[in-house]
Coordinates of C-alpha atoms in Angstrom, one line a residue:
X1443 CA -80.9 -0.9 97.9
X1444 CA -81.4 -3.1 94.8
X1445 CA -83.1 -1.2 92.0
X1446 CA -82.9 -3.4 88.8
X1447 CA -85.7 -5.9 88.2
X1448 CA -83.9 -7.3 85.1
X1449 CA -80.9 -8.7 87.2
X1450 CA -83.0 -10.3 89.9
X1451 CA -82.0 -14.0 90.5
X1452 CA -84.8 -16.4 89.8
X1453 CA -84.6 -19.8 91.7
X1454 CA -86.6 -22.7 90.4
X1455 CA -88.1 -24.7 93.2
X1456 CA -90.7 -27.5 93.7
X1457 CA -92.3 -26.0 96.7
X1458 CA -92.1 -23.2 99.3
X1459 CA -93.6 -22.4 102.7
X1460 CA -94.5 -18.8 103.2
X1461 CA -95.8 -17.0 106.3
X1462 CA -97.3 -13.6 106.9
X1463 CA -97.2 -12.7 110.6
X1464 CA -98.6 -9.6 112.3
X1465 CA -100.5 -8.2 115.2
X1466 CA -104.2 -9.2 115.3
X1467 CA -106.4 -7.0 113.1
X1468 CA -103.7 -6.2 110.4
X1469 CA -105.2 -8.4 107.7
X1470 CA -102.4 -11.0 107.4
X1471 CA -104.9 -13.8 107.0
X1472 CA -106.9 -12.2 104.2
X1473 CA -103.6 -11.5 102.3
X1474 CA -102.5 -15.1 102.7
X1475 CA -105.8 -16.6 101.7
X1476 CA -105.9 -14.4 98.6
X1477 CA -102.3 -15.4 97.8
X1478 CA -103.1 -19.0 98.2
X1479 CA -106.2 -18.7 95.9
X1480 CA -104.1 -16.8 93.3
X1481 CA -101.4 -19.5 93.4
X1482 CA -104.0 -22.3 93.0
X1483 CA -105.4 -20.5 90.0
X1484 CA -102.0 -20.5 88.5
X1485 CA -101.7 -24.2 88.9
X1486 CA -99.9 -24.8 92.2
X1487 CA -101.0 -27.2 94.9
X1488 CA -101.8 -25.2 98.0
X1489 CA -102.4 -25.7 101.7
X1490 CA -102.8 -22.9 104.2
X1491 CA -102.9 -22.8 108.0
X1492 CA -104.2 -19.8 109.9
X1493 CA -102.1 -18.6 112.9
X1494 CA -104.7 -17.3 115.3
X1495 CA -104.1 -16.0 118.8
X1496 CA -106.3 -17.4 121.6
X1497 CA -107.4 -13.9 122.7
X1498 CA -109.7 -11.7 120.6
X1499 CA -107.5 -8.7 121.0
X1500 CA -104.1 -9.7 122.4
X1501 CA -101.5 -7.0 123.3
X1502 CA -99.8 -5.5 120.3
X1503 CA -96.1 -6.4 119.6
X1504 CA -96.3 -9.5 121.8
X1505 CA -95.1 -13.1 121.0
X1506 CA -98.4 -14.5 122.2
X1507 CA -100.3 -12.1 120.0
X1508 CA -99.0 -13.5 116.7
X1509 CA -101.7 -13.5 114.1
X1510 CA -101.2 -14.6 110.5
X1511 CA -101.2 -17.4 108.0
X1512 CA -98.9 -20.1 106.6
X1513 CA -99.1 -20.9 102.9
X1514 CA -97.5 -24.0 101.5
X1515 CA -97.4 -24.1 97.7
X1516 CA -95.8 -26.5 95.3
X1517 CA -95.7 -28.3 92.0
X1518 CA -97.8 -31.2 93.4
X1519 CA -100.8 -31.9 95.5
X1520 CA -100.2 -30.4 98.9
X1521 CA -101.7 -32.1 101.9
X1522 CA -100.3 -30.5 105.1
X1523 CA -98.5 -27.4 106.4
X1524 CA -95.0 -28.9 106.1
X1525 CA -92.1 -28.2 108.4
X1526 CA -90.1 -24.9 108.8
X1527 CA -91.0 -21.8 106.7
X1528 CA -88.8 -20.7 103.9
X1529 CA -89.9 -17.0 103.7
X1530 CA -91.7 -14.9 106.3
X1531 CA -93.1 -11.4 106.0
X1532 CA -93.5 -9.8 109.5
X1533 CA -95.1 -6.5 110.5
X1534 CA -93.0 -6.4 113.7
X1535 CA -90.3 -8.4 115.3
X1536 CA -92.0 -9.5 118.5
X1537 CA -94.7 -11.6 116.8
X1538 CA -91.9 -13.7 115.4
X1539 CA -90.6 -14.7 118.8
X1540 CA -93.5 -17.0 119.5
X1541 CA -93.2 -18.6 116.1
X1542 CA -89.5 -19.3 116.7
X1543 CA -90.3 -20.9 120.0
X1544 CA -92.8 -23.2 118.3
X1545 CA -90.2 -24.4 115.8
X1546 CA -91.7 -22.7 112.8
X1547 CA -88.3 -21.4 111.4
X1548 CA -84.8 -22.7 111.0
X1549 CA -81.4 -21.3 110.1
X1550 CA -81.7 -19.9 106.5
X1551 CA -85.3 -18.9 106.8
X1552 CA -85.7 -15.5 105.1
X1553 CA -87.4 -12.8 107.1
X1554 CA -88.8 -9.7 105.4
X1555 CA -89.3 -7.4 108.4
X1556 CA -91.0 -4.0 108.8
X1557 CA -88.2 -1.6 109.8
X1558 CA -90.2 1.4 111.2
X1559 CA -89.6 0.2 114.7
X1560 CA -85.9 1.0 114.4
X1561 CA -86.8 4.7 114.5
X1562 CA -89.9 4.5 116.8
X1563 CA -90.3 7.4 119.3
X1564 CA -90.1 4.9 122.2
X1565 CA -86.6 4.2 123.2
X1566 CA -87.8 0.9 124.7
X1567 CA -89.2 -0.3 121.4
X1568 CA -86.1 0.8 119.5
X1569 CA -83.9 -1.1 121.9
X1570 CA -86.2 -4.1 121.8
X1571 CA -86.2 -4.1 118.0
X1572 CA -82.4 -3.9 117.7
X1573 CA -81.8 -6.6 120.3
X1574 CA -84.4 -9.0 118.8
X1575 CA -83.1 -8.5 115.2
X1576 CA -79.6 -9.2 116.4
X1577 CA -80.8 -12.4 118.1
X1578 CA -82.6 -13.5 114.9
X1579 CA -79.4 -13.1 113.0
X1580 CA -77.4 -15.0 115.6
X1581 CA -79.9 -17.9 115.2
X1582 CA -79.1 -18.0 111.5
X1583 CA -82.3 -16.3 110.2
X1584 CA -81.7 -14.1 107.2
X1585 CA -83.3 -10.7 108.0
X1586 CA -84.1 -8.0 105.4
X1587 CA -85.3 -4.8 107.0
X1588 CA -87.8 -3.1 104.7
X1589 CA -89.8 0.2 105.1
X1590 CA -93.0 -1.3 103.9
X1591 CA -95.4 0.9 105.9
X1592 CA -93.6 4.0 104.7
X1593 CA -94.2 3.0 101.1
X1594 CA -97.9 2.3 101.9
X1595 CA -98.3 5.9 103.2
X1596 CA -98.0 7.1 99.6
X1597 CA -101.4 5.6 98.9
X1598 CA -103.3 5.6 102.2
X1599 CA -103.3 7.6 105.4
X1600 CA -103.9 4.5 107.4
X1601 CA -101.3 2.0 106.3
X1602 CA -102.2 -0.4 109.1
X1603 CA -105.4 -1.2 107.1
X1604 CA -103.6 -1.5 103.7
X1605 CA -100.2 -3.0 104.1
X1606 CA -101.7 -6.5 103.9
X1607 CA -102.5 -5.9 100.2
X1608 CA -99.1 -4.3 99.8
X1609 CA -97.5 -7.4 101.1
X1610 CA -99.7 -9.5 98.8
X1611 CA -98.2 -7.5 95.9
X1612 CA -94.7 -8.2 97.2
X1613 CA -95.4 -11.9 97.3
X1614 CA -96.9 -11.9 93.8
X1615 CA -93.7 -10.4 92.5
X1616 CA -91.4 -12.7 94.5
X1617 CA -93.3 -15.8 93.2
X1618 CA -94.0 -14.4 89.8
X1619 CA -97.8 -14.5 90.0
X1620 CA -99.6 -13.2 87.0
X1621 CA -100.9 -9.6 87.7
X1622 CA -104.2 -10.2 85.9
X1623 CA -104.9 -13.3 88.1
X1624 CA -103.8 -11.3 91.2
X1625 CA -106.2 -8.4 90.4
X1626 CA -109.0 -10.9 89.9
X1627 CA -108.2 -12.2 93.3
X1628 CA -108.5 -8.7 94.8
X1629 CA -111.9 -8.3 93.1
X1630 CA -113.1 -11.6 94.6
X1631 CA -111.8 -10.7 98.0
X1632 CA -113.4 -7.3 98.1
X1633 CA -116.5 -8.1 95.9
X1634 CA -118.9 -6.6 98.5
X1635 CA -116.9 -3.4 99.0
X1636 CA -117.2 -0.1 97.2
X1637 CA -115.4 0.6 93.9
X1638 CA -113.2 3.1 95.9
X1639 CA -112.1 0.4 98.3
X1640 CA -111.4 -2.1 95.5
X1641 CA -109.4 0.6 93.6
X1642 CA -107.3 1.4 96.7
X1643 CA -106.5 -2.2 97.3
X1644 CA -105.5 -2.7 93.6
X1645 CA -103.2 0.3 93.9
X1646 CA -101.6 -1.2 97.1
X1647 CA -101.2 -4.5 95.3
X1648 CA -99.4 -2.9 92.4
X1649 CA -97.3 -0.7 94.7
X1650 CA -96.1 -3.8 96.7
X1651 CA -95.2 -5.6 93.4
X1652 CA -93.1 -2.6 92.3
X1653 CA -91.6 -2.3 95.8
X1654 CA -90.4 -5.9 95.7
X1655 CA -88.9 -5.3 92.2
X1656 CA -86.9 -2.4 93.5
X1657 CA -85.9 -3.6 96.9
X1658 CA -85.2 -7.4 96.5
X1659 CA -82.8 -9.0 94.2
X1660 CA -84.4 -12.5 94.1
X1661 CA -87.6 -14.2 93.1
X1662 CA -88.8 -17.8 92.8
X1663 CA -90.4 -20.0 90.1
X1664 CA -92.7 -22.8 91.2
X1665 CA -93.9 -24.7 88.1
X1666 CA -97.6 -25.6 88.1
X1667 CA -98.8 -28.9 89.4
X1668 CA -99.6 -31.1 86.3
X1669 CA -103.3 -32.0 86.4
X1670 CA -106.2 -32.1 84.1
X1671 CA -109.2 -31.8 86.4
X1672 CA -110.8 -28.4 87.0
X1673 CA -109.9 -27.3 90.6
X1674 CA -111.7 -25.6 93.4
X1675 CA -110.1 -23.7 96.4
X1676 CA -112.0 -23.7 99.7
X1677 CA -111.4 -24.0 103.4
X1678 CA -112.9 -26.9 105.4
X1679 CA -115.9 -25.0 106.7
X1680 CA -116.7 -23.8 103.2
X1681 CA -116.4 -27.4 102.0
X1682 CA -118.8 -28.4 104.8
X1683 CA -121.3 -25.8 103.6
X1684 CA -121.0 -27.0 100.0
X1685 CA -121.5 -30.6 101.1
X1686 CA -124.6 -29.5 103.0
X1687 CA -126.1 -28.1 99.8
X1688 CA -124.9 -30.9 97.5
X1689 CA -126.3 -33.6 99.8
X1690 CA -129.8 -32.2 99.8
X1691 CA -129.8 -31.1 103.5
X1692 CA -132.6 -28.5 103.8
X1693 CA -131.9 -26.9 107.2
X1694 CA -128.8 -26.2 109.3
X1695 CA -129.3 -25.0 112.9
X1696 CA -126.3 -23.9 115.0
X1697 CA -125.1 -21.6 117.7
X1698 CA -121.9 -19.6 116.9
X1699 CA -118.8 -21.4 118.3
X1700 CA -115.1 -21.2 117.3
X1701 CA -113.9 -22.7 115.0
X1702 CA -117.2 -23.8 113.4
X1703 CA -118.9 -20.4 113.1
X1704 CA -117.7 -19.6 109.6
X1705 CA -119.6 -22.5 108.2
X1706 CA -122.9 -20.8 109.1
X1707 CA -121.5 -17.5 107.7
X1708 CA -120.8 -19.2 104.4
X1709 CA -124.2 -20.9 104.3
X1710 CA -126.0 -17.7 105.3
X1711 CA -124.7 -16.1 102.1
X1712 CA -125.6 -18.9 99.6
X1713 CA -127.8 -21.6 101.2
X1714 CA -131.1 -19.9 100.1
X1715 CA -130.0 -20.3 96.5
X1716 CA -130.4 -24.1 97.0
X1717 CA -133.7 -23.7 98.9
X1718 CA -132.1 -24.1 102.3
X1719 CA -132.5 -22.4 105.7
X1720 CA -129.9 -21.4 108.2
X1721 CA -131.2 -21.1 111.8
X1722 CA -129.2 -19.4 114.5
X1723 CA -130.4 -20.7 117.8
X1724 CA -130.1 -19.1 121.2
X1725 CA -127.9 -21.9 122.5
X1726 CA -126.4 -25.3 121.6
X1727 CA -129.3 -27.3 123.0
X1728 CA -131.9 -25.3 121.1
X1729 CA -129.9 -25.7 117.9
X1730 CA -129.9 -29.5 118.0
X1731 CA -133.5 -29.6 119.3
X1732 CA -134.6 -27.5 116.3
X1733 CA -132.7 -29.8 114.0
X1734 CA -134.3 -32.9 115.5
X1735 CA -137.8 -31.4 115.1
X1736 CA -137.0 -30.6 111.5
X1737 CA -135.9 -34.1 110.8
X1738 CA -138.8 -35.7 112.6
X1739 CA -141.1 -33.6 110.3
X1740 CA -139.5 -35.2 107.3
X1741 CA -136.9 -32.6 106.3
X1742 CA -133.1 -33.3 106.1
X1743 CA -131.3 -31.5 108.9
X1744 CA -127.8 -30.8 110.2
X1745 CA -126.3 -29.0 113.2
X1746 CA -122.7 -27.8 113.3
X1747 CA -120.7 -27.2 116.5
X1748 CA -117.4 -27.7 118.3
X1749 CA -116.3 -29.7 121.4
X1750 CA -118.1 -27.7 124.1
X1751 CA -121.2 -27.5 122.0
X1752 CA -121.1 -31.2 121.3
X1753 CA -121.0 -31.9 125.1
X1754 CA -124.2 -29.7 125.5
X1755 CA -125.9 -31.6 122.6
X1756 CA -125.3 -35.1 124.1
X1757 CA -128.7 -35.6 125.7
X1758 CA -130.4 -34.7 122.5
X1759 CA -128.1 -37.0 120.6
X1760 CA -129.3 -39.7 122.9
X1761 CA -132.8 -38.8 122.0
X1762 CA -132.0 -39.1 118.3
X1763 CA -130.6 -42.6 119.0
X1764 CA -133.5 -43.8 121.1
X1765 CA -136.2 -42.3 118.8
X1766 CA -134.2 -43.2 115.6
X1767 CA -134.3 -39.7 114.1
X1768 CA -131.9 -39.1 111.3
X1769 CA -129.5 -36.2 112.0
X1770 CA -126.1 -35.0 110.8
X1771 CA -123.9 -33.5 113.5
X1772 CA -120.6 -31.8 112.4
X1773 CA -118.2 -31.2 115.2
X1774 CA -115.1 -29.0 114.4
X1775 CA -112.7 -30.1 117.1
X1776 CA -110.6 -27.5 119.0
X1777 CA -108.3 -27.6 122.1
X1778 CA -109.9 -28.5 125.4
X1779 CA -111.1 -29.3 128.0
X1780 CA -113.6 -26.5 128.9
X1781 CA -113.0 -23.4 126.9
X1782 CA -109.4 -24.7 126.4
X1783 CA -107.8 -23.4 123.2
X1784 CA -110.7 -22.1 121.1
X1785 CA -108.6 -21.2 118.1
X1786 CA -106.1 -24.2 118.1
X1787 CA -106.3 -27.6 116.7
X1788 CA -106.8 -30.8 118.7
X1789 CA -108.3 -34.3 118.3
X1790 CA -109.6 -34.6 121.8
X1791 CA -113.3 -35.4 121.1
X1792 CA -113.1 -38.9 119.7
X1793 CA -114.2 -40.7 122.8
X1794 CA -116.7 -38.0 123.6
X1795 CA -118.3 -38.5 120.2
X1796 CA -118.4 -42.3 120.7
X1797 CA -119.5 -42.5 124.3
X1798 CA -120.7 -39.1 125.4
X1799 CA -124.5 -39.7 125.4
X1800 CA -126.1 -41.4 128.4
X1801 CA -126.6 -45.1 128.3
X1802 CA -125.9 -47.4 125.4
X1803 CA -126.3 -45.0 122.5
X1804 CA -124.6 -46.4 119.4
X1805 CA -124.1 -43.9 116.7
X1806 CA -122.1 -43.5 113.5
X1807 CA -118.9 -41.5 113.8
X1808 CA -116.8 -40.4 110.8
X1809 CA -113.6 -38.3 110.5
X1810 CA -112.6 -36.3 107.4
X1811 CA -108.9 -36.4 106.6
X1812 CA -108.8 -33.6 104.0
X1813 CA -110.6 -30.5 103.1
X1814 CA -112.0 -32.3 100.1
X1815 CA -113.4 -35.0 102.4
X1816 CA -115.1 -32.3 104.5
X1817 CA -117.3 -31.9 101.4
X1818 CA -117.6 -35.6 100.5
X1819 CA -118.3 -36.8 104.0
X1820 CA -121.3 -34.6 104.6
X1821 CA -122.9 -36.4 101.7
X1822 CA -122.0 -39.7 103.2
X1823 CA -123.2 -38.7 106.6
X1824 CA -126.6 -37.6 105.3
X1825 CA -127.0 -40.8 103.4
X1826 CA -126.1 -42.9 106.4
X1827 CA -128.3 -40.9 108.8
X1828 CA -131.4 -41.5 106.7
X1829 CA -130.6 -45.1 105.7
X1830 CA -130.0 -46.2 109.2
X1831 CA -132.3 -43.8 111.0
X1832 CA -129.6 -42.6 113.4
X1833 CA -127.5 -39.6 114.2
X1834 CA -124.2 -39.4 112.4
X1835 CA -121.3 -37.4 113.8
X1836 CA -118.7 -36.0 111.4
X1837 CA -115.5 -34.9 113.1
X1838 CA -113.3 -32.3 111.5
X1839 CA -110.9 -30.0 113.3
X1840 CA -109.5 -26.4 113.4
X1841 CA -106.7 -27.3 110.9
X1842 CA -109.3 -28.4 108.3
X1843 CA -111.8 -25.7 109.2
X1844 CA -109.6 -22.7 108.5
X1845 CA -107.1 -24.2 106.1
X1846 CA -107.4 -23.7 102.4
X1847 CA -106.6 -26.5 99.9
X1848 CA -107.0 -26.9 96.1
X1849 CA -108.7 -30.1 95.0
X1850 CA -110.7 -31.4 92.0
X1851 CA -114.0 -29.6 91.5
X1852 CA -116.8 -32.1 92.5
X1853 CA -119.2 -33.1 89.8
X1854 CA -122.7 -33.3 91.2
X1855 CA -124.3 -36.8 91.2
X1856 CA -128.0 -37.6 91.5
X1857 CA -127.5 -40.1 94.2
X1858 CA -126.0 -37.4 96.5
X1859 CA -129.5 -36.2 97.2
X1860 CA -132.1 -37.5 99.5
X1861 CA -134.8 -39.7 97.9
X1862 CA -138.2 -38.1 97.8
X1863 CA -140.4 -38.8 100.8
X1864 CA -143.1 -41.4 100.2
X1865 CA -146.3 -39.6 101.1
X1866 CA -148.6 -42.5 100.3
X1867 CA -150.8 -44.0 103.0
X1868 CA -148.9 -45.9 105.7
X1869 CA -149.5 -49.6 105.9
X1870 CA -151.4 -50.1 109.2
X1871 CA -149.6 -53.5 109.7
X1872 CA -146.2 -51.8 109.7
X1873 CA -145.1 -50.3 113.1
X1874 CA -143.1 -47.1 113.5
X1875 CA -140.1 -49.3 114.4
X1876 CA -140.7 -52.4 112.2
X1877 CA -137.1 -53.6 113.0
X1878 CA -135.6 -56.1 110.6
X1879 CA -134.3 -58.7 113.1
X1880 CA -131.0 -59.1 111.3
X1881 CA -130.0 -55.5 110.5
X1882 CA -132.1 -53.4 113.0
X1883 CA -133.3 -51.3 110.1
X1884 CA -136.9 -50.0 109.9
X1885 CA -139.2 -47.9 107.7
X1886 CA -139.7 -44.3 108.6
X1887 CA -143.2 -42.8 109.0
X1888 CA -143.5 -39.0 108.6
X1889 CA -146.0 -36.9 110.5
X1890 CA -149.0 -36.2 108.3
X1891 CA -148.6 -39.4 106.4
X1892 CA -152.1 -41.1 106.5
X1893 CA -152.0 -44.0 108.9
X1894 CA -148.4 -43.3 110.0
X1895 CA -149.2 -41.2 113.1
X1896 CA -147.4 -42.2 116.3
X1897 CA -146.2 -40.6 119.5
X1898 CA -142.5 -40.0 119.6
X1899 CA -140.8 -40.8 122.9
X1900 CA -137.3 -40.8 124.4
X1901 CA -138.4 -43.5 126.8
X1902 CA -137.8 -47.1 126.2
X1903 CA -140.5 -48.3 123.9
X1904 CA -142.0 -51.1 121.8
X1905 CA -141.9 -51.4 118.0
X1906 CA -145.2 -49.4 118.1
X1907 CA -143.5 -46.5 120.0
X1908 CA -145.5 -47.4 123.1
X1909 CA -143.6 -46.6 126.4
X1910 CA -142.5 -50.0 127.9
X1911 CA -140.5 -50.6 131.0
X1912 CA -140.5 -54.4 130.8
X1913 CA -137.0 -56.0 130.6
X1914 CA -137.4 -57.6 127.2
X1915 CA -138.6 -54.5 125.4
X1916 CA -135.6 -52.6 126.5
X1917 CA -133.3 -55.5 125.6
X1918 CA -134.8 -55.8 122.2
X1919 CA -134.5 -52.0 121.5
X1920 CA -130.8 -52.0 122.5
X1921 CA -130.2 -55.0 120.2
X1922 CA -131.9 -53.5 117.2
X1923 CA -130.0 -50.2 117.6
X1924 CA -126.7 -52.0 117.9
X1925 CA -127.3 -54.2 114.9
X1926 CA -127.5 -51.2 112.7
X1927 CA -123.8 -50.6 113.2
X1928 CA -123.0 -54.2 112.6
X1929 CA -125.0 -54.0 109.3
X1930 CA -123.1 -50.9 108.3
X1931 CA -119.7 -52.4 109.2
X1932 CA -120.6 -55.4 106.9
X1933 CA -120.8 -53.0 104.0
X1934 CA -117.4 -51.3 104.6
X1935 CA -114.1 -52.2 103.0
X1936 CA -110.8 -52.6 104.9
X1937 CA -108.7 -49.3 104.9
X1938 CA -106.0 -49.0 102.3
X1939 CA -102.4 -49.3 103.4
X1940 CA -100.0 -46.6 102.4
X1941 CA -96.9 -48.6 101.7
X1942 CA -96.3 -52.4 102.0
X1943 CA -98.7 -54.7 103.8
X1944 CA -96.0 -56.0 106.0
X1945 CA -93.0 -54.4 107.8
X1946 CA -91.5 -53.2 111.0
X1947 CA -93.7 -50.3 111.8
X1948 CA -97.3 -49.3 110.9
X1949 CA -98.5 -45.7 111.7
X1950 CA -102.3 -45.3 112.1
X1951 CA -103.9 -41.9 112.0
X1952 CA -107.3 -40.3 111.8
X1953 CA -108.6 -36.9 110.8
X1954 CA -106.3 -34.1 109.5
X1955 CA -103.0 -35.9 110.3
X1956 CA -103.1 -37.9 107.1
X1957 CA -101.0 -35.6 104.9
X1958 CA -98.2 -35.2 107.5
X1959 CA -98.1 -38.9 108.3
X1960 CA -97.9 -40.0 104.7
X1961 CA -95.2 -37.4 103.8
X1962 CA -93.1 -38.6 106.8
X1963 CA -93.6 -42.3 105.8
X1964 CA -92.6 -41.6 102.2
X1965 CA -89.5 -39.8 103.4
X1966 CA -88.5 -42.7 105.6
X1967 CA -89.3 -45.4 103.0
X1968 CA -87.1 -43.6 100.5
X1969 CA -84.3 -44.2 103.0
X1970 CA -85.0 -47.9 103.4
X1971 CA -87.2 -48.0 106.5
X1972 CA -89.8 -50.7 106.6
X1973 CA -92.7 -48.4 107.6
X1974 CA -96.2 -48.0 106.3
X1975 CA -99.4 -46.2 107.3
X1976 CA -103.1 -46.4 107.2
X1977 CA -105.8 -43.8 107.9
X1978 CA -109.1 -44.6 109.6
X1979 CA -112.2 -42.7 108.5
X1980 CA -115.0 -44.8 110.0
X1981 CA -114.5 -44.7 113.8
X1982 CA -117.9 -46.2 114.7
X1983 CA -118.3 -48.7 113.4
X1984 CA -114.6 -49.3 112.7
X1985 CA -113.6 -50.5 109.3
X1986 CA -113.2 -54.3 109.1
X1987 CA -109.9 -56.2 108.8
X1988 CA -107.8 -54.1 111.2
X1989 CA -106.6 -56.9 113.4
X1990 CA -105.4 -58.8 110.3
X1991 CA -103.6 -55.7 109.0
X1992 CA -101.9 -55.0 112.3
X1993 CA -100.7 -58.6 112.4
X1994 CA -98.4 -57.9 109.5
X1995 CA -96.2 -55.5 111.5
X1996 CA -93.9 -55.8 114.4
X1997 CA -95.1 -52.5 115.9
X1998 CA -98.3 -50.5 115.5
X1999 CA -98.4 -46.9 116.6
X2000 CA -101.1 -44.3 116.3
X2001 CA -100.3 -40.6 115.5
X2002 CA -102.7 -38.2 117.1
X2003 CA -103.3 -34.6 118.3
X2004 CA -104.5 -35.5 121.8
X2005 CA -102.8 -36.3 125.1
X2006 CA -100.9 -39.4 126.1
X2007 CA -98.4 -39.9 128.9
X2008 CA -94.8 -40.4 128.0
X2009 CA -93.8 -44.0 128.9
X2010 CA -90.9 -42.8 131.1
X2011 CA -92.9 -39.9 132.8
X2012 CA -92.9 -39.9 136.6
X2013 CA -95.3 -42.3 138.3
X2014 CA -96.2 -43.8 134.9
X2015 CA -96.3 -47.6 134.4
X2016 CA -97.7 -49.5 131.4
X2017 CA -100.9 -50.0 133.5
X2018 CA -101.2 -46.4 134.6
X2019 CA -100.3 -44.8 131.3
X2020 CA -103.0 -42.8 129.5
X2021 CA -102.7 -43.4 125.8
X2022 CA -104.0 -41.7 122.7
X2023 CA -107.8 -41.9 122.1
X2024 CA -107.5 -43.8 118.8
X2025 CA -104.9 -46.1 120.3
X2026 CA -107.3 -46.9 123.2
X2027 CA -110.1 -47.6 120.8
X2028 CA -108.0 -49.9 118.6
X2029 CA -106.6 -51.8 121.5
X2030 CA -110.2 -52.5 122.8
X2031 CA -111.4 -53.7 119.4
X2032 CA -108.4 -55.6 118.0
X2033 CA -106.7 -56.8 121.2
X2034 CA -103.4 -55.6 119.7
X2035 CA -100.7 -54.0 121.7
X2036 CA -100.8 -50.5 120.1
X2037 CA -98.4 -47.7 121.1
X2038 CA -99.0 -44.0 120.4
X2039 CA -97.2 -40.8 119.6
X2040 CA -99.2 -37.7 120.4
X2041 CA -98.8 -34.0 120.7
X2042 CA -101.1 -31.3 122.1
X2043 CA -99.2 -28.2 121.1
X2044 CA -102.3 -26.6 119.5
X2045 CA -100.6 -26.9 116.1
X2046 CA -101.0 -29.3 113.1
X2047 CA -98.4 -32.0 113.2
X2048 CA -95.2 -31.4 111.1
X2049 CA -94.1 -34.3 108.9
X2050 CA -90.5 -33.7 110.1
X2051 CA -91.4 -34.5 113.7
X2052 CA -93.2 -37.7 112.7
X2053 CA -90.2 -38.7 110.5
X2054 CA -87.9 -38.3 113.5
X2055 CA -90.2 -40.7 115.5
X2056 CA -90.1 -43.2 112.6
X2057 CA -86.2 -43.0 112.6
X2058 CA -86.1 -43.5 116.4
X2059 CA -88.3 -46.6 116.3
X2060 CA -86.4 -47.9 113.2
X2061 CA -83.1 -47.6 115.1
X2062 CA -84.5 -49.8 117.9
X2063 CA -85.3 -52.5 115.3
X2064 CA -81.8 -52.1 113.9
X2065 CA -80.3 -52.6 117.4
X2066 CA -82.4 -55.7 118.0
X2067 CA -81.3 -57.2 114.7
X2068 CA -77.6 -56.6 115.5
X2069 CA -78.1 -58.4 118.8

């Protein structure tokens, strides 16, 4: 084995993709999150994606049980998980099989593999290990077998609970992370643990660092990303929590649901410092009902959920529309339908968010594209909810929720907060729904405000909140609620185009796909392809000017993580074909023939796959020009 640190070869690179993969419960995600935070503090751009099995406790040493994390770090702002991994640390060989099947690795990917299975008491496991490692090498993977667990035993009797920090130390050596920064990362990760636990993990970190020095003859240098702004490192759910506090929201009510739950865990630790309250309800309907009551009473309220929970909340969302109660609803999308893929990413809830409530229930729907926007859009959603007296749904997804990104530290602004409630006596001439005939906007009386008392109802009502079943009262109420969205759309700007305003192909995305789309577009444009992209953040109302933008391109195609039929699939014709949800929405609103490219693999989109689709479409344009 290699034993001299001085002669290790250092390779200078702009970026690398690292994975730590293990059985569930071995701490790979914590090690990767800490490594990402350490790398960000040393100036690298960072994006992480958790690898989470669908089962709580899947079988050990199984391809479907792979649990871990991907960390992409570089000398620039990182916006997505990238393509194939460059270096992988694996605690057994079987968990890698599922990752290989998903296209996560390629020939040349370096595998640092726990070698204890070669001498396992079970002959079946030994044979399985040898056969699998041989298969990896035949595929072109570069496998280094390392006795990592044996080295951990020098410090702990239970290496299964400590080798994640040992591996963190190895990565700190391989990527030349500063030890003081790494130790500070350990202190932060185990801040609530005893001094004994922190000391053990620091020892494991140092041992892993020394092990890599002795056993591996290479390391990497990734220069820092040049930037002046102070940075912050969070995942999307933490960013949601920070946005809740920064926006002046006073109460969050939710029922635990994957992958949204960690937002409530984060808020439960810190929200009280901002004067806020976290309420865990007995179910999803109770959670939104509690939030509606809080908002009706004059406080700013939010509820956080995922797709199945959003479905259960729909009747109450309809009540918020009808009664014009401001409310922020954050929905962290996951794979569906039904229980579906609770730990996997999908963008399947767009049409549900738009049209799920009974009747004509117009509401504002936003989608965050980055972890930074998870923070920013809570502030936007709170402002819109109170300005327009309406529910606002903010869509994120599992990719954003659990991923970690470094981004500029927000500087608090006074206008982020709710304006103070006017407690002066209510003008008796002003009704509870004194709709402006042009915009549909109205003043908001608060219970207890002298002269502002009224009976709230979910029934059709007059401007005085009196139940009314006559045709014109219902017609007028629908008109006023709809005009709010028209008024909001009139204040929006057209979306920015990434690339040229005219060309052969325009890719349109929403949500967490932005980084992968723009990276693929940049790669294709560098090769001369006439392709651009734009990303839509306001989904209801849509941003203006879309039809005019689409008219500048020969072909418009959405890129989405939801299902669409392949055009050449059995029984599928242009009329019968199911298309992506954003494609459907844009067709309806712009009367443009919009195609789509979608995947529902339960994984974030890779820029390389989008790039290949761009090249396929570009080749068709080239063939047409030759003819």
